[in-house]
XYZ file of C-alpha atoms in Angstrom:
436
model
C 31.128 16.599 21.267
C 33.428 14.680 19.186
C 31.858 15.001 15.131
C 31.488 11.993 12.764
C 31.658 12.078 8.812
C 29.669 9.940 6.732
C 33.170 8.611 5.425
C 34.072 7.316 9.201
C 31.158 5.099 9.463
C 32.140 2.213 6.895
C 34.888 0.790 9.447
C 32.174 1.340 12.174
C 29.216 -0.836 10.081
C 32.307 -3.383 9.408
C 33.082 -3.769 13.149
C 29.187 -4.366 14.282
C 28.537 -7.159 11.607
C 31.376 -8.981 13.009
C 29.929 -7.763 16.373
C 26.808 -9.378 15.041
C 27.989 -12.902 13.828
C 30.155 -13.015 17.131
C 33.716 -12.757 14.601
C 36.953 -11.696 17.039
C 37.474 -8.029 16.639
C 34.206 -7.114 16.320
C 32.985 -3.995 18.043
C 29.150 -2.906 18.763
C 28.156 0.128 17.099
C 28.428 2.891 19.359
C 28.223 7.051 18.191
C 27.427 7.948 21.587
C 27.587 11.442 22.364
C 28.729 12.480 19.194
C 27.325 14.756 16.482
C 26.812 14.050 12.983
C 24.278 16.140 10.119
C 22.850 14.552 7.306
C 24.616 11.110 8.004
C 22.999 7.920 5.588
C 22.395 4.812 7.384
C 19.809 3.662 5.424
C 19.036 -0.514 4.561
C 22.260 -1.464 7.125
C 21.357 -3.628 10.129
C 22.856 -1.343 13.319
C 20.506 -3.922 15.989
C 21.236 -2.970 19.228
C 22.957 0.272 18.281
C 24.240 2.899 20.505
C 23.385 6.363 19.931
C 22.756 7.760 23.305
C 22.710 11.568 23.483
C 24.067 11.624 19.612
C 23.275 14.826 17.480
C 22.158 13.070 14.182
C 19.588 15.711 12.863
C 18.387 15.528 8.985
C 19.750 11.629 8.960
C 18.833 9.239 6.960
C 17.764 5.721 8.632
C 15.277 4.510 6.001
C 15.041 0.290 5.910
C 17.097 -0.017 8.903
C 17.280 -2.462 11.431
C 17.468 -0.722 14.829
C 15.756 -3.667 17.181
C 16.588 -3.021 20.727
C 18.904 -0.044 19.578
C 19.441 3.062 22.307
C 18.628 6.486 21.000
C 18.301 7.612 24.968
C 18.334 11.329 25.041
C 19.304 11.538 21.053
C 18.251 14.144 18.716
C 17.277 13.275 15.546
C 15.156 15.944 14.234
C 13.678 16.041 10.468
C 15.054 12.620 10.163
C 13.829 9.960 8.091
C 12.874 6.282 9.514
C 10.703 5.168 6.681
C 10.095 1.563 6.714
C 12.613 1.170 9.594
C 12.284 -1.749 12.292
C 12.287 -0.288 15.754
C 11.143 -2.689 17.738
C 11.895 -2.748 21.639
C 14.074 0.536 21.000
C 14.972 2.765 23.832
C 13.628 6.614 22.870
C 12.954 8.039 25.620
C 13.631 11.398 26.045
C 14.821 11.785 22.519
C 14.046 14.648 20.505
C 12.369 13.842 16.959
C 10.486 16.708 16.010
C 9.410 16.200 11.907
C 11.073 12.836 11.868
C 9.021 10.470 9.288
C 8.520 6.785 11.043
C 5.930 5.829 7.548
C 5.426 2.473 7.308
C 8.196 1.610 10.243
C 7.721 -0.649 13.324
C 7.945 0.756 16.530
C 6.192 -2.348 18.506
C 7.325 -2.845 22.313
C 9.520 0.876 21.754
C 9.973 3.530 24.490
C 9.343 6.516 23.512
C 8.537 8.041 27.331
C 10.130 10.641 28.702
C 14.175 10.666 29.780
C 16.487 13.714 30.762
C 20.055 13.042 29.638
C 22.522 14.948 31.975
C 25.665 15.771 31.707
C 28.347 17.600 33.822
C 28.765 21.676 33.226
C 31.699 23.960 33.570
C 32.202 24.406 37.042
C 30.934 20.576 37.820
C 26.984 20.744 37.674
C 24.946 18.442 36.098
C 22.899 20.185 33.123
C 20.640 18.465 30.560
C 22.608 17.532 27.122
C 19.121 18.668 25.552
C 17.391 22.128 25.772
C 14.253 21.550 23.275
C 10.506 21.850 24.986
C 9.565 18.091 25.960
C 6.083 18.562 24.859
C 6.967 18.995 21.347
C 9.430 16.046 20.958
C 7.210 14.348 18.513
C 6.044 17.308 17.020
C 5.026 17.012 13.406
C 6.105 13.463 13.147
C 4.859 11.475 10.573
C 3.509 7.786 11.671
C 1.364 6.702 8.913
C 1.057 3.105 8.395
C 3.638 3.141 11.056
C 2.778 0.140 14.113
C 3.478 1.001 17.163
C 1.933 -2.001 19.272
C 2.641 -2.132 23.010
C 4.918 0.766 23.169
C 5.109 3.799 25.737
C 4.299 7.791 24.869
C 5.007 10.234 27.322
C 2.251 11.507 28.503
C 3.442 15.444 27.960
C 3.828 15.160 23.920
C 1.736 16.564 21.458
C 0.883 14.215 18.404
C -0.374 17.087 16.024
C 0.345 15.427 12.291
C -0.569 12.716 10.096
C -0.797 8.980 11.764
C -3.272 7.820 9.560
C -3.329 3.653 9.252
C -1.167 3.695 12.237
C -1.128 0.460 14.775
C -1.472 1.473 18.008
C -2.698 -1.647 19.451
C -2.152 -1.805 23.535
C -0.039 1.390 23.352
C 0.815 3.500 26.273
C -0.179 6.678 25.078
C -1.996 8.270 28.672
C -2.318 12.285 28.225
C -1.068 12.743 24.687
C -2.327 15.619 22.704
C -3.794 14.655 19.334
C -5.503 17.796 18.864
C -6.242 18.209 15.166
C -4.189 14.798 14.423
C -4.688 12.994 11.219
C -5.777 9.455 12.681
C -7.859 8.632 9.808
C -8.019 4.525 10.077
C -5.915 4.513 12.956
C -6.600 1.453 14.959
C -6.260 1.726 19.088
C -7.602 -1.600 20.250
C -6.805 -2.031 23.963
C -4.619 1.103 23.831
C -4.210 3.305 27.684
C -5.844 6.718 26.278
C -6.663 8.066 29.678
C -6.917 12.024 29.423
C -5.750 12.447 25.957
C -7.018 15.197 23.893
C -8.749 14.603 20.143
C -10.119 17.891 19.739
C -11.001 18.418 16.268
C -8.935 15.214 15.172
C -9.775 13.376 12.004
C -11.104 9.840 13.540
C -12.694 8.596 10.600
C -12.705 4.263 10.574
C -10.910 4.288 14.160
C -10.428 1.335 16.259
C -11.099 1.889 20.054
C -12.181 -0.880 20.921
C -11.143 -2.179 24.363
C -9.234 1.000 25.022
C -9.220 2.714 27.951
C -10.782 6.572 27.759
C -11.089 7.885 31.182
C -10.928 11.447 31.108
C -10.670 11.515 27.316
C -12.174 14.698 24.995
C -13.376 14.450 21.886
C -14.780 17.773 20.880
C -14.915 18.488 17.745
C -13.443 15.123 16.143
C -14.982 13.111 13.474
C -15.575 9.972 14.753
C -18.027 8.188 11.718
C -17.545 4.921 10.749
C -15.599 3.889 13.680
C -15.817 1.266 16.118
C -16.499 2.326 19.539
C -16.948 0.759 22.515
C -19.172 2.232 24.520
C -19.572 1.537 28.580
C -23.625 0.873 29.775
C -24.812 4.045 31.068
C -21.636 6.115 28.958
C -23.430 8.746 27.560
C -21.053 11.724 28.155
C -17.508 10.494 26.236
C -18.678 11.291 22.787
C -21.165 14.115 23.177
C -19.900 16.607 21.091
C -18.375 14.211 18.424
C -19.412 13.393 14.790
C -20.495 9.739 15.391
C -22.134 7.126 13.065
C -26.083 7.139 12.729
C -28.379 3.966 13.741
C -30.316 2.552 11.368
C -33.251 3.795 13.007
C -32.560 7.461 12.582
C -33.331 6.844 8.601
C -36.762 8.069 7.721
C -37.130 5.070 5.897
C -36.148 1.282 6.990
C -33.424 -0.504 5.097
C -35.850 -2.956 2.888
C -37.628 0.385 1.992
C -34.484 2.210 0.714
C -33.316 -0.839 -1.459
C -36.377 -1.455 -3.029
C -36.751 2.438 -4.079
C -33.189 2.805 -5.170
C -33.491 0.010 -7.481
C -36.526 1.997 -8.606
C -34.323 4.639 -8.955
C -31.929 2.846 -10.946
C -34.057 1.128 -13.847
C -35.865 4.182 -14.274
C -32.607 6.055 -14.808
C -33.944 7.953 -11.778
C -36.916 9.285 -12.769
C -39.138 7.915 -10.025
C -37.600 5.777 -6.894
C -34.411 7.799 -5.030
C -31.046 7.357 -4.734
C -29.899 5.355 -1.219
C -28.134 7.584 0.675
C -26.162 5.684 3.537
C -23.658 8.122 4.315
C -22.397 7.955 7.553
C -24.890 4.996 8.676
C -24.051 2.065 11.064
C -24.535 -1.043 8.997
C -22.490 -3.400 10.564
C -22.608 -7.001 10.359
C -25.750 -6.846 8.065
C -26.385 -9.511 5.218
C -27.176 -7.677 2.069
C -25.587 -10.956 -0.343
C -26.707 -9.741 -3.784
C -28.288 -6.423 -3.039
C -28.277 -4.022 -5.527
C -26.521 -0.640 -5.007
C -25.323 0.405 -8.317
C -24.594 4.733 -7.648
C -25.763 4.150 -4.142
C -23.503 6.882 -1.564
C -22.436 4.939 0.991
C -19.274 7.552 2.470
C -18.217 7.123 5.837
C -20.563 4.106 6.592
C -20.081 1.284 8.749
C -19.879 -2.207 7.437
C -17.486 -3.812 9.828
C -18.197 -7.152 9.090
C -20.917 -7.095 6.707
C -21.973 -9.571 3.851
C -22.328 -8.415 0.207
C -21.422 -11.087 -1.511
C -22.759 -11.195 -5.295
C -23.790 -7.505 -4.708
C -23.824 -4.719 -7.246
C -21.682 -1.715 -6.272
C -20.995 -0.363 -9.622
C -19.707 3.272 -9.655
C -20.934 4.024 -5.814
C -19.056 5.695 -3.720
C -17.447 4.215 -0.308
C -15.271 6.445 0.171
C -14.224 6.861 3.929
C -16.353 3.604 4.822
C -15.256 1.092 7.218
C -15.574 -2.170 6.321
C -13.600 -4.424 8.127
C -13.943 -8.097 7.695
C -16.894 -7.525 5.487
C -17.270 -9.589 2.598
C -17.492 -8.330 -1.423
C -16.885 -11.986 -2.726
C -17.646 -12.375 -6.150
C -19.389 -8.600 -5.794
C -19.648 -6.110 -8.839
C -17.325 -3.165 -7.829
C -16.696 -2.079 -11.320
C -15.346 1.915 -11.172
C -16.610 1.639 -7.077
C -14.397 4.578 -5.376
C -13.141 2.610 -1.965
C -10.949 5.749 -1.710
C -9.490 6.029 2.280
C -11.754 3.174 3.388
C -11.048 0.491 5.564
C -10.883 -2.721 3.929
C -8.420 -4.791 6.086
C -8.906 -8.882 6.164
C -12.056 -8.036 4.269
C -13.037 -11.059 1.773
C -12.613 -9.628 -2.220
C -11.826 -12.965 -3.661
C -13.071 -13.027 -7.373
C -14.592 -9.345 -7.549
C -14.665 -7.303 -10.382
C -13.083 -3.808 -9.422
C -12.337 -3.312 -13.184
C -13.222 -0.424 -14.663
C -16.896 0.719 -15.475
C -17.692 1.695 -19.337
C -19.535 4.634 -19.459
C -20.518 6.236 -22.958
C -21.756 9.436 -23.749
C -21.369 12.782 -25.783
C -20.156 10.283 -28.270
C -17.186 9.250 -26.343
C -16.523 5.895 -24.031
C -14.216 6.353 -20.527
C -13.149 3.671 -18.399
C -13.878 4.929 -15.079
C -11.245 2.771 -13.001
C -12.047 1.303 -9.230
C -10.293 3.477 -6.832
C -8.739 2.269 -3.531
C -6.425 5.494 -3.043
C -5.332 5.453 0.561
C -7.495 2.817 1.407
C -6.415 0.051 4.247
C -6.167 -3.457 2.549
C -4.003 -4.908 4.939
C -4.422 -8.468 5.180
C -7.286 -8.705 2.451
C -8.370 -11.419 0.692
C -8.462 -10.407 -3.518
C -7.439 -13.605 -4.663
C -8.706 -13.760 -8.005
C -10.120 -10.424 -8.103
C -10.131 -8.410 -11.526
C -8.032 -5.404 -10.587
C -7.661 -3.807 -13.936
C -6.524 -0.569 -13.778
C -7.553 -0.133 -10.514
C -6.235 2.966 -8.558
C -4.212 2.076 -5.315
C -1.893 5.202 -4.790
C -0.888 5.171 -1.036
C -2.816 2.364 -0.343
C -1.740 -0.489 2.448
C -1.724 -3.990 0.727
C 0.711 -5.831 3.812
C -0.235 -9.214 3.765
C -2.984 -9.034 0.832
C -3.618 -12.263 -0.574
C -3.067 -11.303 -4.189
C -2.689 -14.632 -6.004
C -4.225 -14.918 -9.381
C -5.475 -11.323 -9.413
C -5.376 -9.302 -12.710
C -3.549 -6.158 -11.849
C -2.985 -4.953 -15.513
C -2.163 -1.386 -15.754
C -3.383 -1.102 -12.205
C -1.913 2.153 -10.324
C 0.406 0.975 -7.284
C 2.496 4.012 -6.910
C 3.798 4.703 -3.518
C 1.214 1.624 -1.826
C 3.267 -0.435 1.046
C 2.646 -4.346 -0.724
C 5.245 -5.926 2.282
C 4.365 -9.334 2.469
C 1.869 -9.574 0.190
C 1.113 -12.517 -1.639
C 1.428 -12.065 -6.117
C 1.974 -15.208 -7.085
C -0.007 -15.391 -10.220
C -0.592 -12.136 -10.416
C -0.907 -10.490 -13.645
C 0.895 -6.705 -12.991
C 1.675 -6.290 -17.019
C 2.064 -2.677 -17.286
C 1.057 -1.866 -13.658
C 2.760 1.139 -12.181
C 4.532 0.515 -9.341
C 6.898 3.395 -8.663
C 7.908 3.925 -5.443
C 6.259 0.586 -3.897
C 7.704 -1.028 -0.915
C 7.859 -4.314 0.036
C 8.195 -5.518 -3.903
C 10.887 -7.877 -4.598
């Protein structure tokens, strides 16, 4: 195989934009069957690329435009797609063990099975490749990566973190996910026939629509997802952790508010605490309830109403609460921490922090949404301030208006979303993507 330096690939990235903008001399970008280690190709635009059977292992394609590029029978192991567009590329058979596809779009991409042959000494055909099939994907890293509509081979194992990932109508029949981070994952409509999620982390799923025939689940934490569950389907999720009915509480839900506001104006002396961890509240209409301290981990809210409530300083972390609505809610020092939260309504909330005063000495016990999914959330006019959102995904957030002072935005994905307004004096926003 014929090697390529990182100094060689200027005239190439010349030749494709003129390729590109249809100039005379222009030449498609082509490294087929050629090897290359550590080459950068980050933030360039290489759409409809040709790296069939290439050698391009520890590369660097961060912010890179590969639409309807070919990476047939490629290896590309331990490198790094972050934030990379994908879409309709051809990866079949290519071997990406420990690549990182965070926050990159794989939608309508093949990433099936492929053998890429080529002829031997002595005129057989042999295959270019010699790594194990089933652990082409191995350790990849697909958080807040979407991957809508595209094709898995059914022999891979998935065995890493894909939390926040988009799988919507995937092709993913037979994978292993055994032990898989999928934490917020969503699979709507997704082919999941015979795949394994032993012991996987399934916390705020989506499987709704999707098909499970033959699917295990032994072992994995399913609570506070969204299930859909067949009449007379009483096997599937056996011997998961699932989310608990209402009616498994001891007490009913108009018994547990009125003693935990007990609890609460008698500094807990009498009343108790509500404990909702892990408990299906969905689509429920609590507007203005009171659950300052309340524990409300791993519930489900999915579309919910709260508005006007009082959340201060309880803990949601882990919850699912898509679509629900905090309008105009008290959230002050609330930990939202890995919960779902996407196109749920926090217009005019106060997530600032909470005052708390004791041994002499005040702290400011900040909101936390660490990790949490806010894709597509409404915080329009929400007081943010100081508010912890380290790894968090804000794509498509309305954010207009919303104080953000000295809020903590380190490492969150903010593509698309919508500041103008915005106060972000001395916000921290190292390492943020999608920030202009």
């Amino acid at each position: 195989m014929a090697v390529i330096l990182q100094n060689e690939l200027a005239e190439l990235f010349m030749l494709h934009e003129k390729y590109r903008k249809g100039m005379s001399g222009g030449k498609r970008f082509d490294l087929s069957m050629q090897t290359g280690h550590e080459l950068d190709f980050s933030a360039r635009d290489l759409t409809e690329g040709e790296f069939v059977g290439t050698f391009l292992n520890h590369s660097n394609f961060s912010y890179c435009k590969l639409q309807q590029s070919n990476f047939f029978g490629a290896t590309l192991n331990n490198s790094i797609f972050v934030e990379a567009d994908l879409c309709k590329a051809d990866l079949r058979g290519a071997q990406m063990q420990g690549v990182n596809f965070t926050n990159a779009r794989l939608d309508d991409a093949n990433l099936a099975d492929g053998s890429l042959l080529r002829q031997q000494k002595g005129g057989g055909l042999g295959n270019v490749q010699t790594g194990d099939a089933k652990l082409r994907l191995y350790d990849a890293v697909f958080k807040n990566a979407t991957a809508q509509r595209a094709r898995f081979s059914s022999s891979i194992a998935l065995s890493t973190d894909l939390s926040l990932a988009n799988f919507k109508g995937a092709k993913l029949p037979g994978v292993n996910f055994t032990g898989s981070n999928l934490r917020g994952a969503s699979f709507e409509s997704a082919d999941l026939r015979g795949c394994n999620f032993t012991n996987a982390n399934m916390n705020s799923v989506i499987l709704l629509h999707a098909n499970l025939d033959g699917a295990t689940f032994e072992g994995a934490d399913l609570t506070a997802s969204l299930v859909h569950l067949e009449k007379g389907d009483t096997q599937t999720f056996n011997n998961a952790k699932m989310t608990k009915s209402l009616e498994s509480l001891e007490f009913s839900i108009k018994e547990i508010i009125a003693n935990h506001k007990i609890w609460v104006n008698t500094l807990g002396r009498e009343g108790k605490r509500a404990d909702l961890v892990g408990i299906n509240l969905s689509r429920v209409m609590l507007d203005g309830v009171q659950f300052q301290a309340a524990s409300l981990q791993r519930s489900l809210l999915n579309g919910a109403s709260f508005m006007s409530a009082t959340f201060t300083m309880s803990d949601l972390t882990g919850c699912n609460a898509r679509e629900a609505n905090f309008a105009k809610a008290d959230c002050r020092g609330t930990n939202f921490s890995l919960s779902r939260l996407d196109k749920a309504d926090l217009q005019s909330a106060d997530c600032s922090p909470m005052l708390i005063s004791g041994h002499g000495k005040a702290i400011h016990w900040p909101a936390n949404f660490g990790g949490a999914n806010l894709q597509n959330a409404n915080l329009r006019g929400a007081n943010l301030t100081g508010a912890r959102f380290e790894n968090a995904l804000l794509a498509d957030a309305d954010l207009r208006e919303a104080n953000l002072e000295g809020a903590i935005l380190t490492d969150a994905n903010m593509t698309g979303a919508d500041l103008r307004g915005a106060n972000l004096d001395k916000a921290d926003m190292r390492g943020a993507l999608g920030v202009k």
